């Protein structure tokens, strides 16, 4: 199950892995989940690719190309 708050800045995902339930939460500080379906229905089914599109961050290109520094 996946739930979004009214402000579209927080989602919770509840799933069962065969041994128990997991509750995951992601809250955005400065943006919104803009890829959330616009459907008026309260219940929808998503495939894994659609869920990834909803929750992955939209990182500006200049940030995503910064080099990683090895910390020793």
mmCIF file of C-alpha atoms in Angstrom:
data_model
loop_
_atom_site.group_PDB
_atom_site.id
_atom_site.type_symbol
_atom_site.label_atom_id
_atom_site.label_comp_id
_atom_site.label_asym_id
_atom_site.label_seq_id
_atom_site.Cartn_x
_atom_site.Cartn_y
_atom_site.Cartn_z
ATOM 1 C CA UNK A 1 0.000 0.000 0.000
ATOM 2 C CA UNK A 2 1.189 3.522 -0.722
ATOM 3 C CA UNK A 3 -0.247 6.677 0.863
ATOM 4 C CA UNK A 4 0.376 10.369 0.192
ATOM 5 C CA UNK A 5 -0.472 13.273 2.487
ATOM 6 C CA UNK A 6 -2.673 16.178 1.358
ATOM 7 C CA UNK A 7 0.277 18.510 0.810
ATOM 8 C CA UNK A 8 2.028 16.020 -1.535
ATOM 9 C CA UNK A 9 5.318 16.333 0.327
ATOM 10 C CA UNK A 10 5.193 13.002 2.194
ATOM 11 C CA UNK A 11 4.432 9.381 1.311
ATOM 12 C CA UNK A 12 4.269 6.161 3.302
ATOM 13 C CA UNK A 13 4.676 2.680 1.857
ATOM 14 C CA UNK A 14 3.460 -0.403 3.715
ATOM 15 C CA UNK A 15 4.488 -3.805 2.378
ATOM 16 C CA UNK A 16 4.845 -7.393 3.516
ATOM 17 C CA UNK A 17 8.108 -9.254 2.815
ATOM 18 C CA UNK A 18 6.979 -12.733 3.874
ATOM 19 C CA UNK A 19 8.308 -12.375 7.419
ATOM 20 C CA UNK A 20 6.644 -9.168 8.553
ATOM 21 C CA UNK A 21 5.449 -5.738 7.507
ATOM 22 C CA UNK A 22 7.681 -2.800 6.571
ATOM 23 C CA UNK A 23 6.580 0.809 6.914
ATOM 24 C CA UNK A 24 8.690 3.273 4.939
ATOM 25 C CA UNK A 25 8.237 7.030 4.897
ATOM 26 C CA UNK A 26 9.763 9.690 2.687
ATOM 27 C CA UNK A 27 9.253 13.415 3.284
ATOM 28 C CA UNK A 28 10.459 16.089 0.899
ATOM 29 C CA UNK A 29 11.736 19.307 2.466
ATOM 30 C CA UNK A 30 11.544 21.666 -0.482
ATOM 31 C CA UNK A 31 9.481 20.030 -3.212
ATOM 32 C CA UNK A 32 6.436 17.855 -3.862
ATOM 33 C CA UNK A 33 5.740 14.418 -5.289
ATOM 34 C CA UNK A 34 4.655 15.697 -8.690
ATOM 35 C CA UNK A 35 4.389 12.312 -10.426
ATOM 36 C CA UNK A 36 1.507 11.161 -8.250
ATOM 37 C CA UNK A 37 -1.429 9.939 -10.400
ATOM 38 C CA UNK A 38 -4.104 12.553 -11.069
ATOM 39 C CA UNK A 39 -6.928 10.014 -10.985
ATOM 40 C CA UNK A 40 -9.972 10.777 -8.842
ATOM 41 C CA UNK A 41 -10.063 7.159 -7.688
ATOM 42 C CA UNK A 42 -8.822 6.526 -4.169
ATOM 43 C CA UNK A 43 -7.510 3.044 -5.008
ATOM 44 C CA UNK A 44 -5.053 2.421 -7.826
ATOM 45 C CA UNK A 45 -2.630 -0.336 -8.732
ATOM 46 C CA UNK A 46 0.952 0.517 -9.621
ATOM 47 C CA UNK A 47 3.707 -1.531 -11.163
ATOM 48 C CA UNK A 48 7.222 -1.231 -9.713
ATOM 49 C CA UNK A 49 8.400 1.179 -12.445
ATOM 50 C CA UNK A 50 5.562 3.583 -11.648
ATOM 51 C CA UNK A 51 6.410 3.520 -7.940
ATOM 52 C CA UNK A 52 10.066 4.275 -8.698
ATOM 53 C CA UNK A 53 9.016 7.219 -10.902
ATOM 54 C CA UNK A 54 6.901 8.596 -8.050
ATOM 55 C CA UNK A 55 9.485 8.347 -5.275
ATOM 56 C CA UNK A 56 12.809 8.995 -7.011
ATOM 57 C CA UNK A 57 14.188 12.492 -6.498
ATOM 58 C CA UNK A 58 14.495 14.931 -9.360
ATOM 59 C CA UNK A 59 18.149 15.864 -8.937
ATOM 60 C CA UNK A 60 19.351 18.841 -10.990
ATOM 61 C CA UNK A 61 21.894 17.811 -13.614
ATOM 62 C CA UNK A 62 24.716 19.910 -12.140
ATOM 63 C CA UNK A 63 24.330 18.138 -8.780
ATOM 64 C CA UNK A 64 24.058 14.620 -10.187
ATOM 65 C CA UNK A 65 27.339 14.986 -12.108
ATOM 66 C CA UNK A 66 29.452 16.069 -9.144
ATOM 67 C CA UNK A 67 32.406 13.730 -8.537
ATOM 68 C CA UNK A 68 32.396 11.466 -5.504
ATOM 69 C CA UNK A 69 35.275 11.925 -3.082
ATOM 70 C CA UNK A 70 36.783 8.903 -1.361
ATOM 71 C CA UNK A 71 37.011 9.394 2.395
ATOM 72 C CA UNK A 72 39.854 7.500 4.025
#
